[in-house]
GROMACS .gro file of C-alpha atoms in nm:
model
  434
    1MET     CA    1  -5.421   6.516   9.536
    2SER     CA    2  -5.793   6.474   9.466
    3VAL     CA    3  -5.974   6.720   9.245
    4LEU     CA    4  -6.231   6.742   9.528
    5SER     CA    5  -5.981   6.810   9.808
    6SER     CA    6  -5.947   7.141   9.988
    7ASN     CA    7  -5.616   7.191   9.805
    8SER     CA    8  -5.763   7.126   9.461
    9VAL     CA    9  -5.654   7.366   9.189
   10PHE     CA   10  -6.022   7.381   9.092
   11THR     CA   11  -6.144   7.512   9.428
   12SER     CA   12  -6.357   7.776   9.256
   13LEU     CA   13  -6.574   7.500   9.108
   14LEU     CA   14  -6.627   7.300   9.427
   15GLN     CA   15  -6.983   7.309   9.558
   16ASN     CA   16  -6.866   7.205   9.907
   17GLY     CA   17  -6.604   7.480   9.927
   18PRO     CA   18  -6.590   7.853   9.990
   19PHE     CA   19  -6.706   7.942   9.637
   20THR     CA   20  -7.034   7.751   9.641
   21VAL     CA   21  -7.298   7.870   9.395
   22THR     CA   22  -7.593   7.938   9.624
   23LYS     CA   23  -7.961   7.936   9.538
   24GLU     CA   24  -7.989   8.309   9.601
   25ILE     CA   25  -7.744   8.594   9.546
   26LYS     CA   26  -7.704   8.835   9.836
   27HIS     CA   27  -7.382   9.021   9.769
   28ASN     CA   28  -7.529   9.356   9.866
   29GLY     CA   29  -7.564   9.270  10.234
   30HIS     CA   30  -7.209   9.323  10.358
   31PHE     CA   31  -7.296   9.255  10.720
   32SER     CA   32  -7.572   8.998  10.680
   33ALA     CA   33  -7.562   8.677  10.882
   34GLN     CA   34  -7.497   8.484  10.562
   35THR     CA   35  -7.197   8.703  10.474
   36ARG     CA   36  -7.052   8.683  10.825
   37GLN     CA   37  -7.080   8.303  10.821
   38TRP     CA   38  -6.914   8.286  10.480
   39VAL     CA   39  -6.625   8.507  10.597
   40LYS     CA   40  -6.586   8.291  10.910
   41CYS     CA   41  -6.566   7.979  10.693
   42LEU     CA   42  -6.317   8.142  10.457
   43GLN     CA   43  -6.089   8.246  10.744
   44GLN     CA   44  -6.048   7.886  10.855
   45ASP     CA   45  -5.821   7.804  10.561
   46PRO     CA   46  -5.538   8.048  10.478
   47ASN     CA   47  -5.501   7.886  10.136
   48ASN     CA   48  -5.863   7.962  10.051
   49ARG     CA   49  -5.820   8.321  10.169
   50THR     CA   50  -5.529   8.363   9.931
   51LYS     CA   51  -5.722   8.200   9.645
   52TYR     CA   52  -6.020   8.425   9.711
   53ARG     CA   53  -5.811   8.741   9.699
   54ALA     CA   54  -5.643   8.627   9.378
   55LEU     CA   55  -5.970   8.534   9.209
   56ARG     CA   56  -6.138   8.855   9.319
   57GLY     CA   57  -5.847   9.060   9.186
   58GLN     CA   58  -5.854   8.878   8.853
   59LEU     CA   59  -6.230   8.917   8.824
   60PHE     CA   60  -6.229   9.289   8.900
   61GLU     CA   61  -5.940   9.352   8.661
   62PHE     CA   62  -6.102   9.150   8.382
   63LEU     CA   63  -6.433   9.336   8.415
   64ALA     CA   64  -6.264   9.669   8.496
   65VAL     CA   65  -6.464   9.719   8.818
   66ASN     CA   66  -6.359   9.813   9.169
   67ASN     CA   67  -6.619   9.614   9.362
   68ILE     CA   68  -6.896   9.362   9.315
   69GLU     CA   69  -7.169   9.630   9.317
   70GLU     CA   70  -7.028   9.782   8.996
   71ILE     CA   71  -7.109   9.454   8.820
   72ASP     CA   72  -7.479   9.546   8.856
   73GLU     CA   73  -7.426   9.836   8.615
   74LEU     CA   74  -7.275   9.600   8.358
   75MET     CA   75  -7.590   9.388   8.377
   76VAL     CA   76  -7.811   9.674   8.255
   77ASN     CA   77  -7.575   9.887   8.044
   78SER     CA   78  -7.525   9.705   7.713
   79ALA     CA   79  -7.290   9.972   7.568
   80LEU     CA   80  -7.062   9.950   7.871
   81ARG     CA   81  -7.077   9.571   7.852
   82GLN     CA   82  -6.971   9.582   7.487
   83GLN     CA   83  -6.680   9.810   7.571
   84ARG     CA   84  -6.560   9.585   7.852
   85SER     CA   85  -6.599   9.280   7.629
   86GLU     CA   86  -6.369   9.422   7.361
   87ARG     CA   87  -6.114   9.510   7.628
   88ALA     CA   88  -6.142   9.160   7.773
   89PHE     CA   89  -6.082   8.994   7.435
   90HIS     CA   90  -5.759   9.191   7.394
   91LEU     CA   91  -5.650   9.088   7.744
   92LEU     CA   92  -5.720   8.722   7.666
   93GLY     CA   93  -5.540   8.749   7.335
   94ASN     CA   94  -5.226   8.875   7.507
   95MET     CA   95  -5.250   8.618   7.786
   96PHE     CA   96  -5.279   8.321   7.547
   97GLY     CA   97  -5.039   8.466   7.290
   98LEU     CA   98  -5.303   8.506   7.019
   99GLU     CA   99  -5.215   8.707   6.712
  100GLY     CA  100  -5.457   8.895   6.489
  101ASN     CA  101  -5.729   9.156   6.508
  102LEU     CA  102  -6.025   9.163   6.745
  103ASN     CA  103  -6.244   8.941   6.526
  104GLU     CA  104  -5.970   8.680   6.495
  105ILE     CA  105  -5.924   8.674   6.871
  106LYS     CA  106  -6.301   8.644   6.920
  107ASP     CA  107  -6.305   8.348   6.680
  108ARG     CA  108  -6.034   8.174   6.880
  109VAL     CA  109  -6.215   8.237   7.210
  110ASP     CA  110  -6.531   8.098   7.046
  111GLU     CA  111  -6.330   7.780   6.979
  112TYR     CA  112  -6.243   7.761   7.347
  113ALA     CA  113  -6.614   7.792   7.430
  114ARG     CA  114  -6.702   7.516   7.184
  115THR     CA  115  -6.438   7.295   7.343
  116ALA     CA  116  -6.591   7.368   7.686
  117ASP     CA  117  -6.933   7.265   7.553
  118GLU     CA  118  -6.784   6.954   7.390
  119VAL     CA  119  -6.641   6.843   7.725
  120ILE     CA  120  -6.994   6.826   7.863
  121HIS     CA  121  -7.137   6.676   7.541
  122SER     CA  122  -6.872   6.401   7.539
  123ILE     CA  123  -6.967   6.296   7.892
  124LYS     CA  124  -7.338   6.318   7.817
  125GLY     CA  125  -7.295   6.114   7.499
  126LYS     CA  126  -7.101   5.825   7.653
  127ILE     CA  127  -6.998   5.809   8.019
  128LEU     CA  128  -7.339   5.930   8.139
  129ALA     CA  129  -7.553   5.862   7.832
  130PRO     CA  130  -7.847   5.708   8.025
  131PHE     CA  131  -7.837   6.010   8.259
  132ALA     CA  132  -7.832   6.272   7.983
  133SER     CA  133  -8.151   6.437   8.110
  134TYR     CA  134  -7.985   6.492   8.448
  135ILE     CA  135  -7.681   6.676   8.317
  136GLU     CA  136  -7.818   6.858   8.012
  137SER     CA  137  -7.683   7.212   7.989
  138THR     CA  138  -7.899   7.520   8.019
  139ASN     CA  139  -7.970   7.656   7.670
  140GLU     CA  140  -7.897   8.015   7.764
  141ILE     CA  141  -7.547   7.922   7.885
  142GLU     CA  142  -7.462   7.696   7.595
  143VAL     CA  143  -7.520   7.968   7.335
  144ILE     CA  144  -7.308   8.231   7.514
  145ASN     CA  145  -6.937   8.230   7.430
  146ASN     CA  146  -6.846   8.578   7.554
  147PRO     CA  147  -6.650   8.537   7.882
  148VAL     CA  148  -6.764   8.877   8.011
  149GLU     CA  149  -7.128   8.781   7.961
  150LEU     CA  150  -7.067   8.450   8.140
  151LEU     CA  151  -6.896   8.620   8.434
  152ILE     CA  152  -7.180   8.868   8.473
  153ILE     CA  153  -7.434   8.586   8.477
  154MET     CA  154  -7.255   8.441   8.779
  155PHE     CA  155  -7.366   8.749   8.976
  156ASN     CA  156  -7.713   8.788   8.822
  157GLY     CA  157  -7.991   8.671   9.053
  158LYS     CA  158  -8.233   8.650   8.760
  159TYR     CA  159  -8.052   8.335   8.653
  160HIS     CA  160  -8.120   8.004   8.825
  161GLN     CA  161  -7.853   7.846   9.045
  162LYS     CA  162  -7.786   7.577   8.783
  163ALA     CA  163  -7.734   7.835   8.508
  164ARG     CA  164  -7.499   8.038   8.725
  165PHE     CA  165  -7.297   7.727   8.811
  166GLU     CA  166  -7.278   7.629   8.443
  167ALA     CA  167  -7.158   7.980   8.353
  168ARG     CA  168  -6.875   7.944   8.605
  169ARG     CA  169  -6.799   7.592   8.484
  170LYS     CA  170  -6.786   7.707   8.122
  171ILE     CA  171  -6.544   7.988   8.207
  172ILE     CA  172  -6.307   7.743   8.380
  173LEU     CA  173  -6.326   7.490   8.096
  174MET     CA  174  -6.264   7.769   7.843
  175THR     CA  175  -5.954   7.874   8.036
  176LEU     CA  176  -5.821   7.517   8.025
  177ALA     CA  177  -5.895   7.500   7.652
  178GLY     CA  178  -5.700   7.824   7.602
  179SER     CA  179  -5.400   7.687   7.791
  180ILE     CA  180  -5.409   7.370   7.580
  181ASP     CA  181  -5.430   7.570   7.256
  182GLN     CA  182  -5.134   7.783   7.363
  183ARG     CA  183  -4.936   7.470   7.444
  184GLU     CA  184  -5.021   7.316   7.105
  185ARG     CA  185  -4.908   7.627   6.921
  186GLU     CA  186  -4.583   7.634   7.119
  187THR     CA  187  -4.510   7.266   7.052
  188GLU     CA  188  -4.647   7.270   6.693
  189ILE     CA  189  -4.840   6.952   6.767
  190LYS     CA  190  -5.045   6.970   6.445
  191ASN     CA  191  -4.731   6.972   6.233
  192LYS     CA  192  -4.582   6.690   6.438
  193PHE     CA  193  -4.893   6.477   6.392
  194SER     CA  194  -4.867   6.524   6.016
  195GLU     CA  195  -4.496   6.440   6.031
  196PHE     CA  196  -4.570   6.127   6.233
  197LEU     CA  197  -4.821   6.005   5.974
  198SER     CA  198  -4.568   6.077   5.699
  199PHE     CA  199  -4.304   5.879   5.889
  200LEU     CA  200  -4.536   5.578   5.921
  201ASN     CA  201  -4.641   5.587   5.556
  202GLY     CA  202  -4.290   5.654   5.427
  203TYR     CA  203  -4.081   5.422   5.641
  204VAL     CA  204  -4.286   5.183   5.859
  205TRP     CA  205  -4.570   5.030   5.657
  206SER     CA  206  -4.505   4.794   5.368
  207PRO     CA  207  -4.389   4.996   5.065
  208ASN     CA  208  -4.619   4.812   4.825
  209LEU     CA  209  -4.930   4.936   5.013
  210THR     CA  210  -5.119   5.245   4.904
  211ILE     CA  211  -5.176   5.504   5.176
  212GLY     CA  212  -5.468   5.395   5.392
  213GLU     CA  213  -5.479   5.042   5.247
  214TYR     CA  214  -5.581   4.766   5.486
  215ALA     CA  215  -5.696   4.403   5.484
  216PRO     CA  216  -6.008   4.310   5.685
  217VAL     CA  217  -6.008   3.994   5.899
  218PHE     CA  218  -6.221   3.860   6.185
  219LEU     CA  219  -6.105   3.755   6.530
  220HIS     CA  220  -6.297   3.447   6.641
  221SER     CA  221  -6.261   3.446   7.019
  222LYS     CA  222  -6.378   3.235   7.313
  223HIS     CA  223  -6.442   3.398   7.650
  224ASN     CA  224  -6.526   3.304   8.009
  225LEU     CA  225  -6.894   3.367   8.062
  226ASP     CA  226  -6.844   3.512   8.410
  227ASP     CA  227  -6.597   3.792   8.328
  228TYR     CA  228  -6.550   3.767   7.948
  229TYR     CA  229  -6.177   3.697   7.976
  230CYS     CA  230  -6.046   3.576   7.639
  231ASN     CA  231  -5.916   3.217   7.649
  232GLU     CA  232  -5.856   3.159   7.280
  233VAL     CA  233  -5.854   3.361   6.959
  234ASN     CA  234  -5.807   3.272   6.594
  235VAL     CA  235  -5.776   3.494   6.287
  236VAL     CA  236  -6.041   3.416   6.025
  237PRO     CA  237  -6.037   3.558   5.669
  238PRO     CA  238  -6.367   3.711   5.549
  239HIS     CA  239  -6.442   3.436   5.296
  240LYS     CA  240  -6.457   3.174   5.577
  241ILE     CA  241  -6.677   3.370   5.815
  242LYS     CA  242  -7.005   3.224   5.686
  243SER     CA  243  -6.908   2.880   5.811
  244ILE     CA  244  -6.878   3.000   6.174
  245GLU     CA  245  -7.176   3.013   6.410
  246PRO     CA  246  -7.058   3.172   6.737
  247ALA     CA  247  -7.165   2.973   7.045
  248PRO     CA  248  -7.238   3.136   7.384
  249GLY     CA  249  -6.920   3.303   7.505
  250GLU     CA  250  -6.780   3.337   7.153
  251LYS     CA  251  -6.742   3.657   6.950
  252LEU     CA  252  -6.652   3.757   6.597
  253THR     CA  253  -6.474   4.092   6.587
  254LEU     CA  254  -6.382   4.269   6.264
  255ILE     CA  255  -6.044   4.441   6.248
  256LYS     CA  256  -5.876   4.608   5.951
  257ARG     CA  257  -5.503   4.553   5.939
  258ARG     CA  258  -5.211   4.722   5.771
  259SER     CA  259  -4.875   4.546   5.742
  260PHE     CA  260  -4.502   4.605   5.766
  261THR     CA  261  -4.230   4.409   5.592
  262VAL     CA  262  -3.916   4.267   5.754
  263GLY     CA  263  -3.694   4.087   5.507
  264LYS     CA  264  -3.932   3.880   5.295
  265LYS     CA  265  -4.193   3.847   5.570
  266LYS     CA  266  -4.504   4.064   5.571
  267ILE     CA  267  -4.648   4.101   5.923
  268PRO     CA  268  -5.007   4.223   5.973
  269ILE     CA  269  -5.090   4.484   6.238
  270TYR     CA  270  -5.412   4.654   6.339
  271VAL     CA  271  -5.334   5.019   6.408
  272SER     CA  272  -5.525   5.301   6.569
  273ILE     CA  273  -5.346   5.635   6.543
  274ARG     CA  274  -5.475   5.938   6.726
  275LYS     CA  275  -5.408   6.295   6.820
  276LYS     CA  276  -5.587   6.349   7.150
  277PRO     CA  277  -5.880   6.590   7.090
  278GLN     CA  278  -5.913   6.916   7.283
  279ALA     CA  279  -6.204   6.803   7.500
  280ALA     CA  280  -6.016   6.489   7.603
  281LYS     CA  281  -5.717   6.700   7.704
  282VAL     CA  282  -5.939   6.925   7.916
  283LEU     CA  283  -6.080   6.618   8.093
  284LYS     CA  284  -5.729   6.488   8.153
  285LEU     CA  285  -5.631   6.817   8.318
  286LEU     CA  286  -5.934   6.784   8.543
  287ARG     CA  287  -5.855   6.421   8.630
  288LYS     CA  288  -5.493   6.507   8.704
  289ASN     CA  289  -5.598   6.812   8.910
  290GLU     CA  290  -5.362   7.019   8.700
  291LYS     CA  291  -5.395   7.339   8.497
  292ASN     CA  292  -5.063   7.310   8.314
  293PRO     CA  293  -5.101   7.092   7.999
  294GLY     CA  294  -4.723   7.072   7.970
  295ILE     CA  295  -4.723   6.861   8.288
  296ALA     CA  296  -5.048   6.664   8.266
  297VAL     CA  297  -5.088   6.589   7.893
  298ASP     CA  298  -4.788   6.379   7.788
  299ASP     CA  299  -4.969   6.160   7.534
  300GLU     CA  300  -5.079   6.407   7.269
  301LEU     CA  301  -4.964   6.172   6.992
  302GLY     CA  302  -5.041   5.804   7.020
  303LEU     CA  303  -5.047   5.474   6.835
  304MET     CA  304  -5.212   5.152   6.945
  305GLY     CA  305  -5.101   4.838   6.763
  306VAL     CA  306  -5.242   4.484   6.775
  307LEU     CA  307  -5.031   4.196   6.646
  308ASP     CA  308  -5.075   3.818   6.628
  309SER     CA  309  -4.795   3.718   6.865
  310PHE     CA  310  -4.536   3.847   7.107
  311SER     CA  311  -4.259   3.762   6.860
  312ASP     CA  312  -4.433   3.990   6.607
  313ILE     CA  313  -4.436   4.265   6.871
  314LYS     CA  314  -4.060   4.235   6.925
  315THR     CA  315  -4.011   4.243   6.548
  316PHE     CA  316  -4.228   4.555   6.525
  317GLN     CA  317  -4.021   4.732   6.792
  318GLN     CA  318  -3.701   4.652   6.603
  319HIS     CA  319  -3.863   4.761   6.278
  320LEU     CA  320  -3.963   5.096   6.432
  321THR     CA  321  -3.607   5.161   6.546
  322HIS     CA  322  -3.467   5.069   6.204
  323SER     CA  323  -3.732   5.282   6.028
  324ALA     CA  324  -3.641   5.583   6.242
  325SER     CA  325  -3.276   5.539   6.141
  326LYS     CA  326  -3.378   5.537   5.775
  327ALA     CA  327  -3.561   5.864   5.845
  328ASN     CA  328  -3.232   6.004   5.984
  329SER     CA  329  -3.341   5.999   6.349
  330LEU     CA  330  -3.242   5.798   6.653
  331MET     CA  331  -3.542   5.645   6.829
  332VAL     CA  332  -3.527   5.608   7.208
  333LEU     CA  333  -3.788   5.413   7.406
  334GLU     CA  334  -3.888   5.568   7.738
  335ASP     CA  335  -4.113   5.472   8.032
  336ILE     CA  336  -4.148   5.111   7.918
  337SER     CA  337  -4.396   4.880   8.093
  338ASP     CA  338  -4.468   4.527   7.971
  339THR     CA  339  -4.716   4.274   8.114
  340LEU     CA  340  -4.780   4.074   7.797
  341ILE     CA  341  -4.560   3.768   7.847
  342ASP     CA  342  -4.675   3.623   8.178
  343ASP     CA  343  -4.991   3.825   8.251
  344SER     CA  344  -4.804   3.995   8.536
  345GLN     CA  345  -4.982   4.277   8.711
  346TYR     CA  346  -4.996   4.601   8.517
  347GLY     CA  347  -4.926   4.823   8.817
  348GLY     CA  348  -5.070   5.132   8.654
  349THR     CA  349  -5.099   5.436   8.877
  350ALA     CA  350  -5.384   5.603   8.689
  351THR     CA  351  -5.710   5.636   8.877
  352GLY     CA  352  -5.952   5.360   8.774
  353SER     CA  353  -5.690   5.137   8.609
  354SER     CA  354  -5.694   4.762   8.674
  355ASP     CA  355  -5.389   4.550   8.760
  356LYS     CA  356  -5.542   4.279   8.540
  357THR     CA  357  -5.463   4.482   8.228
  358SER     CA  358  -5.203   4.324   7.998
  359MET     CA  359  -5.027   4.546   7.747
  360MET     CA  360  -4.693   4.685   7.643
  361LYS     CA  361  -4.668   5.059   7.679
  362PHE     CA  362  -4.381   5.294   7.601
  363PHE     CA  363  -4.303   5.637   7.466
  364ALA     CA  364  -4.087   5.667   7.155
  365ARG     CA  365  -3.882   5.981   7.110
  366LEU     CA  366  -3.791   6.038   6.745
  367GLY     CA  367  -3.782   6.316   6.489
  368GLY     CA  368  -3.852   6.585   6.748
  369MET     CA  369  -4.165   6.401   6.865
  370ARG     CA  370  -4.259   6.195   7.171
  371VAL     CA  371  -4.523   5.938   7.077
  372GLU     CA  372  -4.710   5.703   7.311
  373PHE     CA  373  -4.726   5.342   7.189
  374ILE     CA  374  -4.968   5.088   7.335
  375ILE     CA  375  -4.912   4.739   7.196
  376HIS     CA  376  -5.140   4.435   7.231
  377THR     CA  377  -5.167   4.080   7.112
  378ASN     CA  378  -5.505   3.982   6.968
  379LYS     CA  379  -5.596   3.822   7.300
  380THR     CA  380  -5.500   4.114   7.525
  381TRP     CA  381  -5.671   4.359   7.288
  382LEU     CA  382  -5.997   4.164   7.312
  383ASN     CA  383  -5.964   4.173   7.691
  384TYR     CA  384  -5.901   4.547   7.663
  385MET     CA  385  -6.228   4.570   7.472
  386PHE     CA  386  -6.451   4.326   7.662
  387GLN     CA  387  -6.316   4.183   7.991
  388HIS     CA  388  -6.482   4.292   8.314
  389ASP     CA  389  -6.269   4.537   8.517
  390VAL     CA  390  -6.027   4.570   8.224
  391ALA     CA  391  -6.240   4.692   7.931
  392HIS     CA  392  -6.163   5.049   7.829
  393ASN     CA  393  -6.524   5.165   7.860
  394GLU     CA  394  -6.525   5.052   8.223
  395TYR     CA  395  -6.192   5.220   8.279
  396GLU     CA  396  -6.329   5.548   8.144
  397VAL     CA  397  -6.625   5.529   8.382
  398LYS     CA  398  -6.407   5.450   8.684
  399ARG     CA  399  -6.146   5.716   8.620
  400MET     CA  400  -6.408   5.987   8.565
  401PHE     CA  401  -6.599   5.901   8.881
  402ASP     CA  402  -6.312   5.793   9.108
  403SER     CA  403  -6.103   6.100   9.024
  404GLY     CA  404  -6.395   6.320   9.133
  405VAL     CA  405  -6.440   6.484   8.791
  406ILE     CA  406  -6.807   6.385   8.758
  407GLU     CA  407  -6.888   6.525   9.102
  408LEU     CA  408  -6.690   6.840   9.025
  409LEU     CA  409  -6.872   6.907   8.697
  410PHE     CA  410  -7.215   6.782   8.807
  411PRO     CA  411  -7.257   6.836   9.183
  412ASN     CA  412  -7.548   6.648   9.336
  413ASP     CA  413  -7.720   6.949   9.492
  414ILE     CA  414  -7.760   7.109   9.148
  415PHE     CA  415  -7.795   6.815   8.907
  416HIS     CA  416  -7.954   6.562   9.147
  417LEU     CA  417  -7.718   6.291   9.022
  418GLU     CA  418  -7.633   6.018   9.274
  419HIS     CA  419  -7.272   5.960   9.178
  420ASP     CA  420  -7.206   5.620   9.337
  421LYS     CA  421  -7.528   5.478   9.197
  422ALA     CA  422  -7.461   5.623   8.852
  423ARG     CA  423  -7.106   5.479   8.852
  424ASP     CA  424  -7.229   5.127   8.926
  425GLU     CA  425  -7.512   5.150   8.673
  426MET     CA  426  -7.277   5.269   8.398
  427ILE     CA  427  -7.039   4.977   8.459
  428LYS     CA  428  -7.336   4.739   8.432
  429PHE     CA  429  -7.453   4.925   8.121
  430PHE     CA  430  -7.124   4.875   7.935
  431ARG     CA  431  -7.100   4.512   8.044
  432LYS     CA  432  -7.446   4.444   7.902
  433GLN     CA  433  -7.332   4.588   7.569
  434VAL     CA  434  -7.054   4.328   7.553
   0.00000   0.00000   0.00000
């Protein structure tokens, strides 16, 4: 189900739906032509009627008002606004299971607001970097973290349409950030990430290595000039790099590799270990059209490994299983997909993914954790970095646009961003960087 569909769980943010942020606010005219037309539109979809009643009830309860007109008093009465804000923080604290006094709850809600801002900053800094001036946030909204203040702005005609939309958007993103934080506290993800790193350092990597030790090497690769598909790759030690002058279609890529030991053989591996940041989790909820992080975010812990050959990959899998046993845990591999051997089609179902992508992907359940592993050879990793239609930067652009998230967060009538044109230009932009 598309995030832009009439059944989207983010209906309240859709600019082409019943909750459109209009240029002017006219909530006082109960029987105006505009109000009658809006009611007529709302009545056409029973689902939207139900959503409207639910949202209105939540809004009134949160602000402790009985109707929209009472919000006008909150706009001008700062003492009353302060009182309602303190009440609202306690309500949020109970909803998200936050412990502590009022100031501690405020601090946590401030974190949710910073995550909401970071969602927009992350898009502006990468996916839409050349269009940053189009999507820059309104200063007045960015500095406000109080959800009551943001809700009141949504009904304040003194604020521009863009500012009112951004206030609504920030509230929704803050709510998603709160749900993610609650989920992380319930699953103790921070502790599990620390335990995962301890498992790798204690049982997986070569015992003679110090923690964080790596050996730098260069990948000397040759690519097709039309799509930058990697045809050949060789590992070059740093002391030999001066003798290589890359020709057109050739690249030198630095990687820093750890190693693991099987018997007397030491096998090098480039590793990227990550705990998915809060802003990335919020974006994943949006892409999946889902508000429950327990359903949508299944890859909180992840490891990407790059090895020299497929035989090394098989050895690494066996080594992981044996290492888990030494750590007194069975390791079970789940949801395995493998397109490394014969370049068979990936068959990924994620929006924006390419069937040209070659990788091994699986989840490993061990030690009370479920960790996503993505494994590459040197060749498939270089394709993952540089090949047209496969490169991760392109994939990020496609999944953000094709899922409807960019249009949801930056509707054209407010931000004047032509989405199809921007999508194509960003793909060209990342290809030029290669």
